[in-house]
Short mmCIF file of N, CA and C in Angstrom, two decimals:
data_model
loop_
_atom_site.label_atom_id
_atom_site.label_comp_id
_atom_site.label_asym_id
_atom_site.label_seq_id
_atom_site.Cartn_x
_atom_site.Cartn_y
_atom_site.Cartn_z
N LYS G 896 15.81 5.40 -10.44
CA LYS G 896 16.37 4.10 -10.29
C LYS G 896 15.57 3.05 -9.76
N TRP G 897 15.50 1.90 -10.21
CA TRP G 897 14.90 0.81 -9.65
C TRP G 897 15.62 -0.47 -9.23
N SER G 898 16.85 -0.46 -9.08
CA SER G 898 17.54 -1.63 -8.72
C SER G 898 17.56 -1.78 -7.19
N ILE G 899 17.78 -2.88 -6.77
CA ILE G 899 17.60 -3.12 -5.31
C ILE G 899 18.80 -2.85 -4.59
N ARG G 900 18.78 -1.85 -3.65
CA ARG G 900 20.03 -1.24 -2.87
C ARG G 900 20.12 -2.44 -1.56
N PRO G 901 21.22 -2.32 -1.32
CA PRO G 901 21.41 -3.40 0.00
C PRO G 901 20.40 -3.16 1.14
N ASP G 902 20.00 -1.89 1.28
CA ASP G 902 19.34 -1.67 2.43
C ASP G 902 17.72 -1.90 2.27
N ALA G 903 17.57 -1.92 0.91
CA ALA G 903 16.20 -2.42 0.49
C ALA G 903 15.98 -3.90 0.41
N ALA G 904 17.12 -4.52 0.16
CA ALA G 904 17.38 -6.08 0.13
C ALA G 904 16.84 -6.50 1.58
N ALA G 905 17.37 -5.90 2.56
CA ALA G 905 17.28 -6.16 3.89
C ALA G 905 15.88 -6.40 4.29
N VAL G 906 15.15 -5.03 3.79
CA VAL G 906 13.71 -4.87 4.01
C VAL G 906 12.90 -6.12 3.41
N LEU G 907 13.29 -6.19 2.16
CA LEU G 907 12.46 -7.25 1.32
C LEU G 907 12.97 -8.70 1.82
N ASP G 908 14.02 -8.89 2.53
CA ASP G 908 14.06 -10.13 3.28
C ASP G 908 13.13 -10.38 4.41
N LEU G 909 12.89 -9.23 5.02
CA LEU G 909 11.79 -9.45 5.94
C LEU G 909 10.46 -9.70 5.54
N MET G 910 10.13 -9.20 4.24
CA MET G 910 8.78 -9.45 3.62
C MET G 910 8.94 -11.09 3.29
N VAL G 911 10.05 -11.50 2.75
CA VAL G 911 10.20 -13.00 2.27
C VAL G 911 9.99 -13.91 3.64
N LYS G 912 10.49 -13.27 4.81
CA LYS G 912 10.24 -14.31 6.02
C LYS G 912 8.72 -14.25 6.39
N ALA G 913 8.05 -12.99 6.15
CA ALA G 913 6.77 -13.21 6.56
C ALA G 913 5.76 -13.93 5.77
N MET G 914 6.31 -14.00 4.35
CA MET G 914 5.67 -14.64 3.51
C MET G 914 5.72 -16.27 3.77
N ILE G 915 7.05 -16.66 4.12
CA ILE G 915 7.23 -18.14 4.47
C ILE G 915 6.59 -18.50 5.62
N ASP G 916 6.63 -17.56 6.55
CA ASP G 916 6.02 -17.84 8.00
C ASP G 916 4.44 -17.73 7.77
N ASN G 917 3.85 -17.12 6.76
CA ASN G 917 2.30 -17.23 6.39
C ASN G 917 2.16 -17.54 5.03
N PRO G 918 2.14 -18.85 4.82
CA PRO G 918 2.10 -19.24 3.40
C PRO G 918 0.93 -19.15 2.63
N THR G 919 -0.05 -18.55 3.39
CA THR G 919 -1.51 -18.54 2.33
C THR G 919 -1.67 -16.95 2.08
N ILE G 920 -0.83 -16.10 2.61
CA ILE G 920 -1.05 -14.74 2.22
C ILE G 920 -0.78 -14.35 0.83
N LEU G 921 -1.57 -13.31 0.10
CA LEU G 921 -1.33 -12.80 -1.04
C LEU G 921 -0.91 -11.40 -0.87
N VAL G 922 0.10 -11.12 -1.61
CA VAL G 922 0.59 -9.65 -1.15
C VAL G 922 0.91 -8.66 -2.55
N GLU G 923 0.45 -7.57 -2.22
CA GLU G 923 0.72 -6.66 -3.51
C GLU G 923 2.05 -5.66 -3.20
N ILE G 924 3.05 -5.51 -4.06
CA ILE G 924 3.83 -4.60 -3.80
C ILE G 924 3.72 -3.44 -4.51
N GLY G 925 3.21 -2.31 -3.89
CA GLY G 925 2.93 -1.08 -4.55
C GLY G 925 3.99 0.07 -4.35
N SER G 926 4.51 0.57 -5.47
CA SER G 926 5.70 1.47 -5.46
C SER G 926 5.05 3.08 -5.73
N HIS G 927 5.70 3.95 -5.11
CA HIS G 927 5.10 5.26 -5.39
C HIS G 927 6.25 6.31 -5.62
N THR G 928 6.06 7.24 -6.32
CA THR G 928 7.04 8.23 -6.51
C THR G 928 6.59 9.49 -6.01
N ASP G 929 7.58 10.45 -6.02
CA ASP G 929 7.12 12.01 -5.69
C ASP G 929 6.45 12.57 -6.98
N SER G 930 6.20 13.78 -6.94
CA SER G 930 5.69 14.49 -8.15
C SER G 930 6.67 15.14 -8.93
N GLN G 931 7.86 14.96 -8.75
CA GLN G 931 8.76 15.42 -9.73
C GLN G 931 8.92 14.84 -10.86
N GLY G 932 9.02 15.15 -12.03
CA GLY G 932 8.92 14.56 -13.32
C GLY G 932 7.56 14.37 -13.88
N SER G 933 7.41 13.85 -15.03
CA SER G 933 6.05 13.85 -15.60
C SER G 933 5.39 12.62 -14.91
N ALA G 934 4.01 12.65 -15.05
CA ALA G 934 3.21 11.63 -14.48
C ALA G 934 3.35 10.38 -15.28
N ASP G 935 3.48 10.37 -16.56
CA ASP G 935 3.86 9.28 -17.27
C ASP G 935 5.22 8.79 -16.94
N TYR G 936 6.25 9.27 -16.70
CA TYR G 936 7.52 8.84 -16.28
C TYR G 936 7.51 8.34 -14.87
N ASN G 937 6.74 8.94 -13.93
CA ASN G 937 6.49 8.55 -12.66
C ASN G 937 5.84 7.11 -12.58
N GLN G 938 4.82 7.01 -13.56
CA GLN G 938 4.01 5.84 -13.62
C GLN G 938 4.99 4.73 -13.96
N LYS G 939 5.75 4.85 -15.06
CA LYS G 939 6.67 3.73 -15.36
C LYS G 939 7.58 3.53 -14.37
N LEU G 940 8.28 4.47 -13.76
CA LEU G 940 9.29 4.29 -12.65
C LEU G 940 8.80 3.41 -11.49
N SER G 941 7.47 3.98 -11.02
CA SER G 941 6.92 3.01 -10.01
C SER G 941 6.73 1.77 -10.43
N GLN G 942 6.16 1.48 -11.58
CA GLN G 942 6.01 -0.02 -11.86
C GLN G 942 7.25 -0.74 -11.87
N ASN G 943 8.23 -0.19 -12.56
CA ASN G 943 9.70 -0.66 -12.53
C ASN G 943 10.20 -0.95 -11.17
N ARG G 944 10.03 -0.08 -10.39
CA ARG G 944 10.33 -0.51 -8.85
C ARG G 944 9.60 -1.42 -8.30
N ALA G 945 8.40 -1.65 -8.58
CA ALA G 945 7.50 -2.66 -8.03
C ALA G 945 7.93 -4.04 -8.39
N GLU G 946 8.16 -3.93 -9.79
CA GLU G 946 8.50 -5.38 -10.41
C GLU G 946 10.00 -5.57 -10.12
N SER G 947 10.68 -4.74 -9.72
CA SER G 947 12.28 -5.24 -9.20
C SER G 947 12.03 -5.98 -7.67
N ALA G 948 11.14 -5.30 -7.19
CA ALA G 948 10.82 -5.96 -5.59
C ALA G 948 10.23 -7.30 -5.89
N VAL G 949 9.29 -7.38 -6.61
CA VAL G 949 8.81 -8.70 -6.88
C VAL G 949 9.95 -9.75 -7.38
N LYS G 950 10.56 -9.30 -8.39
CA LYS G 950 11.63 -10.26 -8.99
C LYS G 950 12.78 -10.89 -7.77
N TYR G 951 13.04 -9.79 -6.97
CA TYR G 951 13.86 -10.12 -5.85
C TYR G 951 13.18 -11.26 -4.88
N ILE G 952 11.89 -10.78 -4.58
CA ILE G 952 10.95 -11.75 -3.57
C ILE G 952 10.81 -13.32 -4.35
N LEU G 953 10.55 -13.23 -5.58
CA LEU G 953 10.54 -14.45 -6.43
C LEU G 953 11.84 -15.27 -6.37
N SER G 954 12.94 -14.44 -6.19
CA SER G 954 14.25 -15.16 -6.39
C SER G 954 14.50 -16.02 -5.18
N LYS G 955 13.69 -15.60 -3.97
CA LYS G 955 13.79 -16.39 -2.74
C LYS G 955 12.82 -17.54 -2.63
N ALA G 956 12.34 -17.89 -3.88
CA ALA G 956 11.46 -19.14 -3.91
C ALA G 956 9.96 -18.98 -3.41
N ILE G 957 9.54 -17.56 -3.34
CA ILE G 957 8.21 -17.36 -3.20
C ILE G 957 7.27 -17.53 -4.32
N PRO G 958 6.30 -18.41 -4.59
CA PRO G 958 5.48 -18.68 -5.70
C PRO G 958 4.90 -17.36 -6.31
N ALA G 959 5.02 -17.31 -7.55
CA ALA G 959 4.48 -16.09 -8.39
C ALA G 959 3.09 -15.87 -8.11
N ASN G 960 2.24 -16.84 -7.93
CA ASN G 960 0.83 -16.64 -7.62
C ASN G 960 0.59 -15.93 -6.40
N ARG G 961 1.42 -15.67 -5.36
CA ARG G 961 1.31 -15.10 -4.15
C ARG G 961 1.73 -13.57 -4.06
N ILE G 962 2.29 -13.20 -5.19
CA ILE G 962 2.64 -11.66 -5.18
C ILE G 962 2.39 -10.92 -6.64
N GLN G 963 2.10 -9.78 -6.44
CA GLN G 963 1.86 -8.82 -7.56
C GLN G 963 2.43 -7.49 -7.33
N ALA G 964 2.84 -6.96 -8.54
CA ALA G 964 3.65 -5.58 -8.48
C ALA G 964 2.62 -4.53 -9.20
N LYS G 965 2.53 -3.22 -8.43
CA LYS G 965 1.59 -2.28 -9.07
C LYS G 965 2.34 -1.09 -8.65
N GLY G 966 2.52 -0.39 -9.78
CA GLY G 966 3.17 1.01 -9.81
C GLY G 966 1.87 2.05 -9.49
N TYR G 967 2.14 2.91 -8.62
CA TYR G 967 1.01 3.99 -8.23
C TYR G 967 1.39 5.33 -8.94
N GLY G 968 2.90 5.45 -9.38
CA GLY G 968 3.38 6.73 -9.71
C GLY G 968 3.15 7.85 -8.62
N GLU G 969 2.92 8.91 -8.94
CA GLU G 969 2.63 9.87 -7.99
C GLU G 969 1.17 10.04 -7.53
N GLY G 970 0.38 9.10 -8.01
CA GLY G 970 -1.13 9.33 -7.62
C GLY G 970 -1.53 9.13 -6.26
N LYS G 971 -0.80 8.55 -5.42
CA LYS G 971 -1.38 8.34 -4.06
C LYS G 971 -0.18 9.09 -3.16
N PRO G 972 -0.41 10.33 -3.09
CA PRO G 972 0.58 11.07 -1.90
C PRO G 972 0.53 10.24 -0.53
N ARG G 973 1.56 10.19 0.20
CA ARG G 973 1.57 9.91 1.49
C ARG G 973 0.73 10.55 2.46
N LEU G 974 -0.05 9.80 3.32
CA LEU G 974 -0.79 10.22 4.24
C LEU G 974 -0.24 9.86 5.70
N LEU G 975 0.26 10.75 6.42
CA LEU G 975 1.19 10.44 7.48
C LEU G 975 0.27 9.91 8.79
N ASP G 976 0.70 8.63 9.33
CA ASP G 976 -0.32 8.16 10.28
C ASP G 976 0.45 8.50 11.69
N LYS G 977 1.52 9.14 11.65
CA LYS G 977 2.17 9.53 12.77
C LYS G 977 3.10 10.70 12.51
N ASP G 978 3.65 11.58 13.43
CA ASP G 978 4.52 12.68 13.14
C ASP G 978 5.76 12.05 12.65
N LYS G 979 6.41 12.77 11.52
CA LYS G 979 7.40 12.20 10.74
C LYS G 979 8.24 13.32 10.09
N ASN G 980 9.54 13.35 10.51
CA ASN G 980 10.33 14.32 9.73
C ASN G 980 9.81 15.77 9.93
N GLY G 981 9.35 16.17 10.90
CA GLY G 981 8.89 17.75 11.26
C GLY G 981 7.51 17.66 10.58
N PHE G 982 6.80 16.95 10.02
CA PHE G 982 5.49 16.83 9.45
C PHE G 982 4.50 16.16 10.42
N PRO G 983 3.42 16.69 10.70
CA PRO G 983 2.43 16.25 11.73
C PRO G 983 1.60 15.12 11.39
N ALA G 984 1.16 14.21 12.22
CA ALA G 984 0.42 13.20 11.72
C ALA G 984 -1.07 13.55 11.19
N GLY G 985 -1.53 12.89 10.25
CA GLY G 985 -2.51 13.46 9.33
C GLY G 985 -2.47 14.30 8.17
N THR G 986 -0.90 14.59 8.00
CA THR G 986 -0.71 15.31 6.80
C THR G 986 -0.70 14.53 5.55
N GLU G 987 -1.35 15.05 4.40
CA GLU G 987 -1.14 14.28 3.17
C GLU G 987 -0.12 15.22 2.45
N LEU G 988 0.82 14.46 1.94
CA LEU G 988 2.14 15.21 1.34
C LEU G 988 1.59 15.05 -0.20
N SER G 989 0.40 16.12 -0.54
CA SER G 989 0.10 16.25 -1.84
C SER G 989 0.92 17.19 -2.50
N VAL G 990 0.77 17.35 -3.68
CA VAL G 990 1.31 18.42 -4.61
C VAL G 990 1.08 19.66 -4.17
N GLU G 991 -0.15 19.83 -3.68
CA GLU G 991 -0.57 21.39 -3.30
C GLU G 991 -0.07 21.70 -1.92
N TYR G 992 0.15 20.77 -1.20
CA TYR G 992 0.60 20.79 0.28
C TYR G 992 2.19 21.27 -0.04
N ILE G 993 2.99 20.44 -0.79
CA ILE G 993 4.37 20.53 -1.02
C ILE G 993 4.58 21.89 -1.48
N ALA G 994 3.68 22.29 -2.47
CA ALA G 994 3.82 23.62 -3.24
C ALA G 994 3.86 24.91 -2.11
N LYS G 995 3.27 24.76 -1.13
CA LYS G 995 3.10 25.94 0.03
C LYS G 995 4.38 25.74 0.90
N LEU G 996 5.25 24.88 0.98
CA LEU G 996 6.26 24.77 1.70
C LEU G 996 7.39 25.89 1.20
N LYS G 997 7.97 26.48 2.03
CA LYS G 997 9.03 27.55 1.76
C LYS G 997 10.19 27.05 1.82
N ASP G 998 10.64 26.13 2.80
CA ASP G 998 11.66 25.53 3.29
C ASP G 998 12.42 24.41 2.23
N LYS G 999 13.48 24.63 1.49
CA LYS G 999 13.91 23.74 0.86
C LYS G 999 14.12 22.29 1.29
N ASP G 1000 14.76 22.38 2.53
CA ASP G 1000 14.86 21.19 3.24
C ASP G 1000 13.42 20.30 3.40
N LYS G 1001 12.52 21.03 3.97
CA LYS G 1001 11.05 20.50 4.15
C LYS G 1001 10.76 19.93 2.79
N ILE G 1002 10.80 20.49 1.73
CA ILE G 1002 10.40 20.20 0.55
C ILE G 1002 10.94 18.95 -0.03
N ALA G 1003 12.24 18.76 0.36
CA ALA G 1003 13.02 17.70 -0.03
C ALA G 1003 12.42 16.40 0.76
N LYS G 1004 12.37 16.72 2.02
CA LYS G 1004 11.94 15.65 2.94
C LYS G 1004 10.51 15.19 2.72
N ALA G 1005 9.61 16.06 2.28
CA ALA G 1005 8.05 15.52 1.67
C ALA G 1005 8.30 14.81 0.50
N HIS G 1006 9.22 15.15 -0.48
CA HIS G 1006 9.25 14.52 -1.71
C HIS G 1006 9.78 12.70 -1.26
N GLN G 1007 10.75 12.87 -0.27
CA GLN G 1007 11.43 11.79 -0.04
C GLN G 1007 10.44 10.85 0.83
N LEU G 1008 9.48 11.38 1.52
CA LEU G 1008 8.41 10.26 2.10
C LEU G 1008 7.39 9.89 0.97
N ASN G 1009 7.24 10.72 0.01
CA ASN G 1009 6.27 10.12 -1.03
C ASN G 1009 6.96 8.98 -1.96
N ARG G 1010 8.21 8.88 -1.93
CA ARG G 1010 9.13 7.67 -2.63
C ARG G 1010 8.98 6.79 -1.62
N ARG G 1011 8.11 5.63 -1.97
CA ARG G 1011 8.12 4.38 -1.06
C ARG G 1011 7.56 3.27 -1.86
N THR G 1012 7.69 2.21 -1.23
CA THR G 1012 7.21 0.91 -1.50
C THR G 1012 6.37 0.18 -0.39
N ASP G 1013 5.04 0.18 -0.69
CA ASP G 1013 4.19 -0.52 0.55
C ASP G 1013 4.00 -2.04 0.22
N PHE G 1014 3.74 -2.88 1.18
CA PHE G 1014 3.51 -4.18 1.16
C PHE G 1014 2.06 -4.16 1.68
N THR G 1015 1.15 -4.93 1.10
CA THR G 1015 -0.28 -4.91 1.47
C THR G 1015 -0.66 -6.33 1.29
N ILE G 1016 -1.35 -6.87 2.31
CA ILE G 1016 -1.90 -8.34 2.22
C ILE G 1016 -3.33 -8.07 1.61
N VAL G 1017 -3.51 -8.75 0.30
CA VAL G 1017 -4.54 -8.34 -0.41
C VAL G 1017 -5.52 -9.67 -0.54
N GLY G 1018 -5.16 -10.84 0.12
CA GLY G 1018 -5.98 -11.88 0.14
C GLY G 1018 -5.38 -12.88 0.83
N VAL G 1019 -6.03 -14.09 0.66
CA VAL G 1019 -5.31 -15.29 1.20
C VAL G 1019 -5.69 -16.48 -0.02
N LEU G 1020 -4.80 -17.52 -0.09
CA LEU G 1020 -4.86 -18.61 -0.84
C LEU G 1020 -6.20 -19.53 -0.42
N GLU G 1021 -7.17 -19.72 -1.19
CA GLU G 1021 -7.97 -20.64 -0.85
C GLU G 1021 -7.63 -22.12 -0.75
N GLU G 1022 -8.00 -22.79 0.19
CA GLU G 1022 -7.67 -24.05 0.38
C GLU G 1022 -8.44 -25.25 -0.50
#
């Protein structure tokens, strides 16, 4: 799915505020999937999710030249910068790592952590 849920809208509203407070930043919305499903399907799904987030932000009067959507599919597994959901900091939740897990709950948590949307400042408007 790529519709904007109410909890996601609340986070996107924080991004809108950050962009209003910093009117020169350029932002990439990068969406990621887990590795379930085909790579082609996941690529399309992540692009649709990123585009939905961008549409939402544009609806809040942020200029289109300040934001771009990028779907990464399953190609960039999450690298944990801190302990999270029972996984230690430094863990990359790659297909190979997840395949070695035996606990179904841990597998589901790993996949969930890989499904995400990141906001990256990629530049600033030139004056």
